[in-house]
Amino acid sequence: MWPDSDPSEHEGRLILWVGDKDLSKTGAVKWTLTHAERHDIFQQIPFGVDPRGRAQSVPMIQHNVLLGSLPGQGKTSAVRVLACGAALDPSVELWLHENKGTGDLDALETCSHRFVSGIDDDSIAYAANSLKLLRKEVMRRAAAIKKLPRDLCPDKRVTRTIADKRSLKLWPLLGVFDECQNVFAHPKHGKQAGEDAEFIIKVGRALGVILILATQRPDKDSLPTGISGNVSIRFCLKVAGQVENDMILGTSAYKNGIRATIFRPEIDAGNGYLSGATATPSVVRVAYLNSHATEKIAERARKLRRAAGTLSGHALGEEAEGETGPGYDLLADILSVIHDDEERIWNERIAIRLAELRPTVYAGWKGEVVTAALKPHGIKARDVAGMTESGDRTTRRGIVREHIITAMTERDENRDVA
């Protein structure tokens, strides 16, 4: 029997629904986007079903998400569903951090701008640095959106229209931190990481920056109260007691009867209370994605980004800002495949040469993908005259070699200043 409040009536009125089958015995819930070609993150992401079998979804834009449970109760599966939903929108920049080190999110590495999987100090430092970079990004976006004309941005928040204007660099950015307690409780990086995350949650909501935080240890040391008190969407699977319950679901949730302690260990894995996504908290059985399904979704997500020219950072093997070590640089790669005597070159030829240079990175690129990939760098395609392989002279879309050099110089100068 599942009692629900009736928001249209007095708070003392309940709707009682009695089922003839245990929710945990309904089997794995099929995710409705498993075979979808793409998704729009400005629409809610399908998440699971309630005890009556009704579909439940989660809004992402202008929200942050906190998930918690004891180990082995389906928390990471819930994270994977939300991350895959975001991945199917090629405009979303993914920053994924799996600080358990078991590889639960490895399939999505191929379409992530930043990615780490590990529990060692270097992996924790990488995740903490991501939060530092995200805080800087939130500040940049706040200044950028303030300058936008009122008719384009009347509410001073990122919309689908604004996100699609790539030159504004205000596309959705999703940061996932699975097992975030290992970051926030770290003796060296934890305090600053917690402060950065709290700032991002409070300020970045309207700026297209979304955090998904998941933990198996919801206490004040592992999950700062400034974070747990400001997220808008919460999902709590089986937890041990009232304190853990209220850290995830909010103060007084246990007192008000929203108790994730009722779920049975292992038997009810995948069942949890979802709060903030609907008018009232409700029990949801989260959809399940196995490794094979996740890999297929990741393949589609990478192809979508490749076609849109939005594949970036780690997915391209580039050295991310604030990191050290070898990496690949799109501008440097393009410059390396342009011959010294080529002042202008067709983008389709650049695509062919890039694929030869790094097949695992640029395979399948076309001229239009090169055009799209260069737009964020301020490089626009133009008509370029040239000779075809058959000796015919014609005009096609291309770029000027000097513009690549200028963009690289300006970028490096900006990094030095930063």
Coordinates of C-alpha atoms in Angstrom, one line a residue:
M1 CA 0.0 0.0 0.0
W2 CA 1.4 3.4 -1.1
P3 CA -0.1 6.5 0.4
D4 CA 0.3 9.8 -1.5
S5 CA -0.7 13.3 -0.5
D6 CA -3.3 15.1 -2.5
P7 CA -1.8 18.5 -3.4
S8 CA -5.2 19.7 -4.7
E9 CA -6.8 19.2 -1.2
H10 CA -5.9 19.7 2.4
E11 CA -2.5 18.3 3.5
G12 CA -4.3 15.8 5.8
R13 CA -5.9 14.1 2.8
L14 CA -4.2 11.0 1.5
I15 CA -4.7 8.9 -1.7
L16 CA -4.2 5.3 -0.9
W17 CA -3.2 2.9 -3.7
V18 CA -2.9 -0.8 -3.2
G19 CA -0.9 -2.9 -5.6
D20 CA -1.0 -6.6 -6.1
K21 CA 2.7 -7.0 -6.9
D22 CA 5.7 -6.0 -4.9
L23 CA 7.5 -3.1 -6.7
S24 CA 10.8 -4.8 -6.3
K25 CA 9.5 -7.8 -8.2
T26 CA 8.5 -5.9 -11.3
G27 CA 11.9 -6.6 -12.8
A28 CA 14.3 -4.2 -14.5
V29 CA 12.6 -1.0 -15.7
K30 CA 13.4 -0.4 -19.4
W31 CA 14.7 3.1 -20.0
T32 CA 12.6 4.9 -22.7
L33 CA 15.7 6.5 -24.3
T34 CA 17.6 3.3 -24.7
H35 CA 17.2 3.4 -28.5
A36 CA 16.6 7.1 -28.9
E37 CA 18.7 8.9 -31.5
R38 CA 19.0 12.0 -29.3
H39 CA 17.4 13.9 -26.5
D40 CA 17.0 17.6 -25.5
I41 CA 18.3 18.3 -22.0
F42 CA 15.9 21.2 -21.8
Q43 CA 13.2 18.5 -21.7
Q44 CA 13.0 16.2 -18.6
I45 CA 15.0 13.0 -18.6
P46 CA 13.0 9.8 -18.2
F47 CA 14.1 8.3 -14.9
G48 CA 11.9 5.4 -13.9
V49 CA 8.4 4.4 -12.8
D50 CA 6.3 4.9 -9.6
P51 CA 4.5 2.0 -7.8
R52 CA 1.6 2.4 -10.1
G53 CA 3.8 2.0 -13.2
R54 CA 3.5 5.7 -14.2
A55 CA 6.6 7.1 -15.9
Q56 CA 8.7 9.5 -13.8
S57 CA 11.2 12.0 -15.2
V58 CA 13.7 14.5 -13.9
P59 CA 14.2 18.1 -15.0
M60 CA 17.9 19.1 -15.4
I61 CA 18.1 22.7 -16.5
Q62 CA 18.1 25.1 -13.6
H63 CA 18.5 22.2 -11.2
N64 CA 21.2 20.3 -9.3
V65 CA 20.8 16.7 -8.2
L66 CA 21.8 14.8 -5.0
L67 CA 21.7 11.1 -4.8
G68 CA 22.5 8.9 -1.8
S69 CA 22.2 5.4 -0.4
L70 CA 24.0 2.6 1.2
P71 CA 26.5 0.7 -1.1
G72 CA 24.9 -1.6 -3.6
Q73 CA 21.4 -0.1 -3.7
G74 CA 21.4 1.2 -7.3
K75 CA 22.8 4.7 -6.8
T76 CA 25.3 4.6 -9.6
S77 CA 22.7 3.1 -11.9
A78 CA 20.6 6.2 -11.3
V79 CA 23.6 8.4 -12.0
R80 CA 24.2 6.5 -15.3
V81 CA 20.6 7.1 -16.4
L82 CA 20.9 10.9 -15.9
A83 CA 24.3 11.1 -17.5
C84 CA 23.2 9.1 -20.5
G85 CA 20.2 11.3 -21.0
A86 CA 22.4 14.4 -21.0
A87 CA 24.9 12.6 -23.3
L88 CA 22.2 12.2 -26.0
D89 CA 22.1 16.0 -26.3
P90 CA 25.2 17.0 -28.4
S91 CA 25.2 20.5 -27.0
V92 CA 25.9 19.3 -23.5
E93 CA 29.5 19.4 -22.3
L94 CA 30.1 16.4 -20.0
W95 CA 32.5 16.5 -17.0
L96 CA 32.4 13.0 -15.4
H97 CA 34.2 12.0 -12.2
E98 CA 33.8 8.5 -10.9
N99 CA 35.8 8.5 -7.7
K100 CA 35.2 4.9 -6.7
G101 CA 37.5 3.6 -9.4
T102 CA 35.3 0.7 -10.6
G103 CA 34.7 2.0 -14.1
D104 CA 30.9 2.4 -13.8
L105 CA 31.0 5.5 -16.1
D106 CA 33.8 4.4 -18.4
A107 CA 31.6 3.9 -21.4
L108 CA 30.9 7.7 -21.5
E109 CA 34.6 8.6 -21.5
T110 CA 34.5 8.8 -25.3
C111 CA 32.2 11.8 -25.3
S112 CA 33.3 13.6 -22.1
H113 CA 35.1 16.9 -22.0
R114 CA 36.7 16.0 -18.7
F115 CA 36.8 12.5 -17.3
V116 CA 38.4 10.6 -14.4
S117 CA 37.9 7.2 -12.8
G118 CA 39.8 6.4 -9.6
I119 CA 40.1 6.8 -5.8
D120 CA 43.8 7.6 -5.7
D121 CA 45.0 11.1 -4.7
D122 CA 45.6 12.1 -8.3
S123 CA 42.0 11.3 -9.3
I124 CA 40.7 13.1 -6.3
A125 CA 42.8 16.1 -7.2
Y126 CA 41.5 16.0 -10.7
A127 CA 37.9 16.1 -9.5
A128 CA 38.7 18.9 -7.0
N129 CA 40.3 20.9 -9.8
S130 CA 37.2 20.4 -11.9
L131 CA 35.2 22.1 -9.2
K132 CA 37.7 24.9 -9.2
L133 CA 37.4 25.3 -13.0
L134 CA 33.6 25.1 -12.8
R135 CA 33.5 27.9 -10.3
K136 CA 35.6 30.0 -12.7
E137 CA 33.2 29.0 -15.5
V138 CA 30.2 30.1 -13.5
M139 CA 31.7 33.5 -12.9
R140 CA 32.5 33.9 -16.6
R141 CA 29.0 32.9 -17.6
A142 CA 27.5 35.3 -15.1
A143 CA 29.4 38.2 -16.7
A144 CA 28.5 36.9 -20.2
I145 CA 24.8 36.6 -19.6
K146 CA 24.7 40.0 -18.0
K147 CA 25.8 41.6 -21.3
L148 CA 23.2 39.9 -23.4
P149 CA 20.4 42.1 -24.9
R150 CA 17.2 42.0 -22.9
D151 CA 15.2 40.9 -25.9
L152 CA 17.5 37.8 -26.3
C153 CA 17.7 37.0 -22.6
P154 CA 14.9 38.7 -20.6
D155 CA 15.1 36.4 -17.6
K156 CA 18.9 36.3 -17.4
R157 CA 19.1 32.5 -17.7
V158 CA 20.3 30.1 -20.3
T159 CA 17.6 28.9 -22.7
R160 CA 17.6 26.5 -25.7
T161 CA 18.0 29.4 -28.1
I162 CA 20.9 30.9 -26.2
A163 CA 22.6 27.5 -25.7
D164 CA 22.5 26.9 -29.5
K165 CA 24.4 30.1 -30.2
R166 CA 27.8 28.5 -29.8
S167 CA 29.7 31.8 -30.1
L168 CA 28.2 32.8 -26.7
K169 CA 29.8 29.7 -25.0
L170 CA 26.7 29.2 -22.8
W171 CA 25.9 25.7 -23.8
P172 CA 24.7 23.3 -21.0
L173 CA 27.5 21.9 -18.8
L174 CA 26.9 18.8 -16.7
G175 CA 29.3 17.9 -13.9
V176 CA 28.9 14.4 -12.4
F177 CA 30.7 13.5 -9.2
D178 CA 30.0 9.9 -8.2
E179 CA 31.2 9.0 -4.7
C180 CA 31.7 12.7 -4.0
Q181 CA 32.4 11.9 -0.3
N182 CA 35.9 10.9 -1.4
V183 CA 36.4 14.4 -2.7
F184 CA 34.8 16.4 0.0
A185 CA 36.3 14.4 2.9
H186 CA 39.8 14.5 1.4
P187 CA 42.3 16.0 3.9
K188 CA 44.0 18.2 1.3
H189 CA 41.4 19.0 -1.3
G190 CA 38.1 18.5 0.6
K191 CA 37.4 21.9 2.2
Q192 CA 38.0 23.9 -1.0
A193 CA 36.1 21.4 -3.1
G194 CA 33.1 21.7 -0.8
E195 CA 33.2 25.5 -1.0
D196 CA 33.5 25.5 -4.8
A197 CA 30.6 23.0 -5.1
E198 CA 28.4 25.1 -2.9
F199 CA 29.1 28.2 -4.9
I200 CA 28.3 26.4 -8.2
I201 CA 25.0 25.1 -6.8
K202 CA 23.9 28.5 -5.6
V203 CA 25.0 30.6 -8.6
G204 CA 25.3 28.3 -11.6
R205 CA 21.7 27.2 -11.7
A206 CA 20.5 29.8 -14.2
L207 CA 23.7 29.7 -16.1
G208 CA 23.4 26.2 -17.6
V209 CA 25.8 24.6 -15.1
I210 CA 24.4 21.4 -13.5
L211 CA 25.9 19.3 -10.8
I212 CA 25.0 15.6 -10.1
L213 CA 26.4 14.5 -6.7
A214 CA 26.2 11.0 -5.5
T215 CA 27.4 9.6 -2.2
Q216 CA 27.2 6.4 -0.1
R217 CA 28.2 8.3 3.1
P218 CA 25.8 11.2 3.7
D219 CA 27.2 12.9 6.8
K220 CA 28.3 16.5 7.6
D221 CA 32.0 15.7 7.0
S222 CA 31.5 13.9 3.7
L223 CA 28.6 16.1 2.4
P224 CA 28.8 19.7 3.5
T225 CA 25.5 21.1 4.7
G226 CA 25.8 24.0 2.3
I227 CA 25.6 21.5 -0.5
S228 CA 22.9 19.2 0.9
G229 CA 20.7 22.2 1.8
N230 CA 20.7 23.9 -1.6
V231 CA 20.2 21.2 -4.2
S232 CA 16.7 21.2 -5.7
I233 CA 16.3 17.5 -6.7
R234 CA 17.0 14.6 -4.4
F235 CA 16.9 10.8 -4.9
C236 CA 17.4 8.6 -1.8
L237 CA 17.6 4.9 -2.0
K238 CA 18.1 2.6 1.1
V239 CA 19.8 4.4 3.9
A240 CA 20.5 3.3 7.5
G241 CA 18.9 6.0 9.6
Q242 CA 17.1 9.3 10.1
V243 CA 20.3 11.5 9.9
E244 CA 21.3 10.0 6.5
N245 CA 17.7 10.2 5.3
D246 CA 17.5 13.9 6.0
M247 CA 20.9 14.7 4.7
I248 CA 19.7 13.5 1.3
L249 CA 16.0 14.3 1.3
G250 CA 16.2 17.5 3.4
T251 CA 15.6 18.6 7.0
S252 CA 12.5 17.0 8.6
A253 CA 11.8 14.6 5.7
Y254 CA 11.9 11.7 8.1
K255 CA 9.6 13.4 10.5
N256 CA 7.2 14.1 7.6
G257 CA 7.1 10.4 6.7
I258 CA 9.5 10.5 3.7
R259 CA 11.6 7.6 4.9
A260 CA 14.1 5.8 2.7
T261 CA 14.8 3.6 5.7
I262 CA 11.8 1.5 4.7
F263 CA 13.5 0.0 1.7
R264 CA 14.9 -3.5 2.2
P265 CA 18.7 -4.0 1.6
E266 CA 19.4 -5.5 -1.8
I267 CA 15.7 -6.7 -2.3
D268 CA 14.6 -3.1 -3.0
A269 CA 17.8 -2.0 -4.8
G270 CA 16.8 0.5 -7.4
N271 CA 13.8 1.8 -5.4
G272 CA 14.1 5.3 -3.8
Y273 CA 12.3 8.5 -2.8
L274 CA 12.5 11.2 -5.5
S275 CA 12.0 14.7 -4.2
G276 CA 11.9 18.0 -6.1
A277 CA 11.1 16.6 -9.5
T278 CA 7.4 16.4 -8.8
A279 CA 4.8 18.3 -6.7
T280 CA 5.3 15.9 -3.8
P281 CA 8.0 13.3 -3.1
S282 CA 7.3 9.9 -4.6
V283 CA 8.7 6.4 -4.6
V284 CA 10.4 5.6 -7.9
R285 CA 12.0 2.5 -9.3
V286 CA 14.8 3.8 -11.4
A287 CA 15.4 2.5 -14.9
Y288 CA 18.2 0.1 -15.5
L289 CA 21.0 0.4 -18.1
N290 CA 23.4 -2.5 -18.4
S291 CA 27.0 -2.0 -19.7
H292 CA 26.1 -3.0 -23.3
A293 CA 23.2 -0.5 -23.5
T294 CA 25.4 2.2 -22.0
E295 CA 28.1 1.6 -24.5
K296 CA 25.7 1.9 -27.4
I297 CA 24.3 5.1 -26.0
A298 CA 27.9 6.5 -25.6
E299 CA 28.6 5.6 -29.3
R300 CA 25.6 7.5 -30.4
A301 CA 26.5 10.4 -28.2
R302 CA 30.0 10.6 -29.6
K303 CA 28.7 10.5 -33.2
L304 CA 26.2 13.2 -32.4
R305 CA 29.0 15.4 -31.0
R306 CA 31.3 14.6 -33.9
A307 CA 28.6 15.6 -36.4
A308 CA 27.8 18.8 -34.5
G309 CA 31.4 19.7 -34.0
T310 CA 31.0 19.7 -30.2
L311 CA 33.4 16.9 -29.3
S312 CA 36.0 18.4 -27.1
G313 CA 38.6 18.1 -24.4
H314 CA 39.3 14.6 -23.1
A315 CA 37.2 13.0 -25.8
L316 CA 39.6 14.4 -28.4
G317 CA 42.6 13.6 -26.3
E318 CA 43.3 17.2 -25.8
E319 CA 45.1 18.5 -22.7
A320 CA 42.4 20.0 -20.5
E321 CA 42.8 23.4 -18.8
G322 CA 44.7 23.1 -15.5
E323 CA 46.1 19.6 -16.3
T324 CA 49.6 18.5 -17.2
G325 CA 50.8 15.8 -19.5
P326 CA 50.6 15.1 -23.2
G327 CA 47.5 15.9 -25.1
Y328 CA 46.0 16.7 -28.5
D329 CA 45.2 20.2 -29.7
L330 CA 42.6 20.7 -32.5
L331 CA 44.2 23.9 -33.7
A332 CA 47.7 22.5 -33.6
D333 CA 46.6 19.4 -35.4
I334 CA 44.9 21.4 -38.2
L335 CA 48.0 23.6 -38.5
S336 CA 50.2 20.5 -38.8
V337 CA 48.2 19.1 -41.8
I338 CA 48.2 22.4 -43.7
H339 CA 51.2 22.6 -46.0
D340 CA 53.5 25.6 -45.8
D341 CA 52.5 26.7 -49.4
E342 CA 48.8 26.5 -48.6
E343 CA 47.6 30.0 -47.5
R344 CA 44.0 28.8 -47.9
I345 CA 42.6 25.3 -47.8
W346 CA 39.2 23.5 -48.2
N347 CA 37.8 22.2 -44.9
E348 CA 37.0 18.8 -46.6
R349 CA 40.7 18.4 -47.2
I350 CA 41.5 19.2 -43.6
A351 CA 39.0 16.6 -42.5
I352 CA 40.7 13.9 -44.7
R353 CA 44.2 14.8 -43.4
L354 CA 43.0 14.9 -39.8
A355 CA 41.6 11.4 -40.1
E356 CA 45.0 10.2 -41.4
L357 CA 46.8 12.0 -38.6
R358 CA 44.6 10.6 -35.7
P359 CA 42.2 8.0 -36.9
T360 CA 40.8 7.3 -33.5
V361 CA 40.0 10.9 -33.0
Y362 CA 38.9 12.3 -36.3
A363 CA 37.7 9.3 -38.3
G364 CA 34.4 10.2 -40.1
W365 CA 34.9 13.9 -40.0
K366 CA 33.6 15.9 -42.9
G367 CA 34.2 19.4 -44.1
E368 CA 31.1 20.7 -42.2
V369 CA 32.4 19.1 -39.0
V370 CA 35.6 21.1 -39.3
T371 CA 33.6 24.2 -39.9
A372 CA 31.5 23.6 -36.8
A373 CA 34.5 22.7 -34.6
L374 CA 36.3 25.9 -35.5
K375 CA 33.4 28.3 -34.7
P376 CA 34.1 28.4 -31.0
H377 CA 37.6 29.5 -31.8
G378 CA 36.3 32.4 -33.8
I379 CA 37.3 31.0 -37.1
K380 CA 34.7 31.2 -39.9
A381 CA 34.6 29.3 -43.1
R382 CA 34.7 31.2 -46.4
D383 CA 34.8 30.5 -50.1
V384 CA 38.2 29.2 -51.1
A385 CA 39.3 28.7 -54.7
G386 CA 41.3 25.5 -55.4
M387 CA 42.0 22.6 -57.8
T388 CA 40.2 19.3 -57.6
E389 CA 42.1 16.0 -58.0
S390 CA 40.9 15.9 -61.6
G391 CA 42.4 19.3 -62.3
D392 CA 39.2 21.3 -62.3
R393 CA 39.3 24.7 -60.7
T394 CA 36.3 25.4 -58.3
T395 CA 35.4 27.1 -55.1
R396 CA 34.5 25.4 -51.8
R397 CA 34.2 26.2 -48.1
G398 CA 37.5 26.5 -46.4
I399 CA 39.7 28.6 -44.0
V400 CA 42.8 30.8 -44.1
R401 CA 45.9 29.3 -42.5
E402 CA 46.9 32.6 -40.9
H403 CA 43.6 32.6 -39.0
I404 CA 44.6 29.3 -37.3
I405 CA 47.9 30.8 -36.2
T406 CA 46.2 33.9 -34.9
A407 CA 43.6 31.9 -32.9
M408 CA 46.4 29.8 -31.3
T409 CA 48.4 32.9 -30.4
E410 CA 45.4 34.6 -28.7
R411 CA 44.5 31.4 -26.9
D412 CA 48.0 31.0 -25.5
E413 CA 48.2 34.6 -24.4
N414 CA 44.8 34.3 -22.6
R415 CA 46.1 31.2 -20.8
D416 CA 49.2 33.0 -19.7
V417 CA 47.1 35.9 -18.3
A418 CA 44.9 33.4 -16.5

